[in-house]
Short mmCIF file of C-alpha atoms and ligand atoms in Angstrom, two decimals:
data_model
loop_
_atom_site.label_atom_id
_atom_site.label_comp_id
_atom_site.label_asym_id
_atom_site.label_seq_id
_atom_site.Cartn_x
_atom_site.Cartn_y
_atom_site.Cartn_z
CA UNK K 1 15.00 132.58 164.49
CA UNK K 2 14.19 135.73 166.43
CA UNK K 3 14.32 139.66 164.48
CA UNK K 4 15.86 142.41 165.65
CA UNK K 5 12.36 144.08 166.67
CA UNK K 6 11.68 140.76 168.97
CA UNK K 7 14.92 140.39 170.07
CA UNK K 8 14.69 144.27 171.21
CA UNK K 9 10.98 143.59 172.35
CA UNK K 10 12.24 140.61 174.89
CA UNK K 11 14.91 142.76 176.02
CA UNK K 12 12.26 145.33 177.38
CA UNK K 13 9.91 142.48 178.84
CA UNK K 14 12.66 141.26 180.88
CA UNK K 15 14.52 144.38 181.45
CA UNK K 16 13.24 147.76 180.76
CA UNK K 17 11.82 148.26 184.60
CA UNK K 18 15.63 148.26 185.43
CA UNK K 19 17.02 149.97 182.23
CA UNK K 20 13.82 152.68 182.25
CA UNK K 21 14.98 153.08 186.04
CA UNK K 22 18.64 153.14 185.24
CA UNK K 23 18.99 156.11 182.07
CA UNK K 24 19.88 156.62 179.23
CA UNK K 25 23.46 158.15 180.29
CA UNK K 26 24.40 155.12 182.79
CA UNK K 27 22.65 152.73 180.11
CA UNK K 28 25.25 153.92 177.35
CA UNK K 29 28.33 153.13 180.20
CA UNK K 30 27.51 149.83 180.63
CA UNK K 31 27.67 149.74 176.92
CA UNK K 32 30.77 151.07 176.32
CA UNK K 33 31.98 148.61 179.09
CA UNK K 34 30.85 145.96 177.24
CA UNK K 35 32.30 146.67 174.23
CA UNK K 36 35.47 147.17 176.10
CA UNK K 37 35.18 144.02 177.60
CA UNK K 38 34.82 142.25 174.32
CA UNK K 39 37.77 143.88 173.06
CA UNK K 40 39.93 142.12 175.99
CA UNK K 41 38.48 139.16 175.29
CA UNK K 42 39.66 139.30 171.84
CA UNK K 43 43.19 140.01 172.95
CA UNK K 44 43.19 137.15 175.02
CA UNK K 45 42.08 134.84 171.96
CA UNK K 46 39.27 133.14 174.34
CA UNK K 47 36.49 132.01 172.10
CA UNK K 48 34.17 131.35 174.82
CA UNK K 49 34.35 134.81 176.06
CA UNK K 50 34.20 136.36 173.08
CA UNK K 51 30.98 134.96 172.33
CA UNK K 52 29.76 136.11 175.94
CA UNK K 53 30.76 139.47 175.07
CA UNK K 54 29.21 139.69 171.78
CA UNK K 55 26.14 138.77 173.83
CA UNK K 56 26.61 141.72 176.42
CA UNK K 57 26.53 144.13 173.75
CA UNK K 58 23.72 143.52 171.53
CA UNK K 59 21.67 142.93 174.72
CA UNK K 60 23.56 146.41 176.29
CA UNK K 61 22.84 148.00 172.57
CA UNK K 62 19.50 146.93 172.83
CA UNK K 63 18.81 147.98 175.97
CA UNK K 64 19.58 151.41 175.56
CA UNK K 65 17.55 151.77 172.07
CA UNK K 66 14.67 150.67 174.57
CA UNK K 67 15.60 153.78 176.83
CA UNK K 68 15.99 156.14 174.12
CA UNK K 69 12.64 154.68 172.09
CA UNK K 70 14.97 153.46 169.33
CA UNK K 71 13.12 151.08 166.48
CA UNK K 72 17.08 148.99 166.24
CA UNK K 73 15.08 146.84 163.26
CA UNK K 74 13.96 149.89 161.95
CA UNK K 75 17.26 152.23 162.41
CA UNK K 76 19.33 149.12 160.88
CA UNK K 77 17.71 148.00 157.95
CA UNK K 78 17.15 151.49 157.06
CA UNK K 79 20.05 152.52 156.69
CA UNK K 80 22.02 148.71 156.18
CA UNK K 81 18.81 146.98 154.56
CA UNK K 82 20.39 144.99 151.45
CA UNK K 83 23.16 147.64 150.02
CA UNK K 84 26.01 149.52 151.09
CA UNK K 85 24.40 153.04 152.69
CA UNK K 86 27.69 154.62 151.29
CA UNK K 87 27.55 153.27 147.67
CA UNK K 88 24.58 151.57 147.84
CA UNK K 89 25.96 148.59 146.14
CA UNK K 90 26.25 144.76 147.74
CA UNK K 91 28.79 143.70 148.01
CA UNK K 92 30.34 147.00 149.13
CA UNK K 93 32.27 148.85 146.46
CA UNK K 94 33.87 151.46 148.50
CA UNK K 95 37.48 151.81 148.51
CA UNK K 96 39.37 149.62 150.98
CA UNK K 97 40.39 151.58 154.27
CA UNK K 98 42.56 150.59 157.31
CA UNK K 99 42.09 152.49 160.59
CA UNK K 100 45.00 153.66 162.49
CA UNK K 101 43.27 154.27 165.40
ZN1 LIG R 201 30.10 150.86 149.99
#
């Protein structure tokens, strides 16, 4: 099993010279692709894409926390690390909410 922090760490060995090169700004666009991408391949119910595009974006997400000098094991679990940030219960005890948007 890998952790965040190596997962992030062997995302900088094999890319940052690109990402570094790249920016922050362009970085966070090929992000936002990503995620847009995984979003089609939800509508289009195809499993093995889906998992392709989950891939994309934690490698996208952590690419871009390398750029910006972002500690993703440390932002996460700090905030996320065993509770709810919100009511800092687990499991969550926050009222149910559907988004419209
Ligand atoms: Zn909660």
């Amino acid at each position: 099993m890998v952790s965040i922090r190596e997962f992030q760490n062997m995302m900088h060995r094999i890319y940052f010279h690109n990402d570094s090169e790249r920016g922050a700004d362009r970085t966070y666009r090929w992000l936002k692709e990503e995620v847009d991408e995984l979003g089609e391949a939800m509508q289009n119910a195809d499993e093995k894409a889906v998992e392709d595009e989950f891939a994309d974006v934690i490698a996208w997400l952590a690419s871009l926390a390398n750029v910006l000098k972002i500690d993703l094991e440390k932002a996460t679990l700090s905030k996320y690390g065993n509770r709810c940030p919100k009511c800092g219960s687990s499991p969550c005890k926050c009222p149910f909410v559907i988004r419209k948007s």
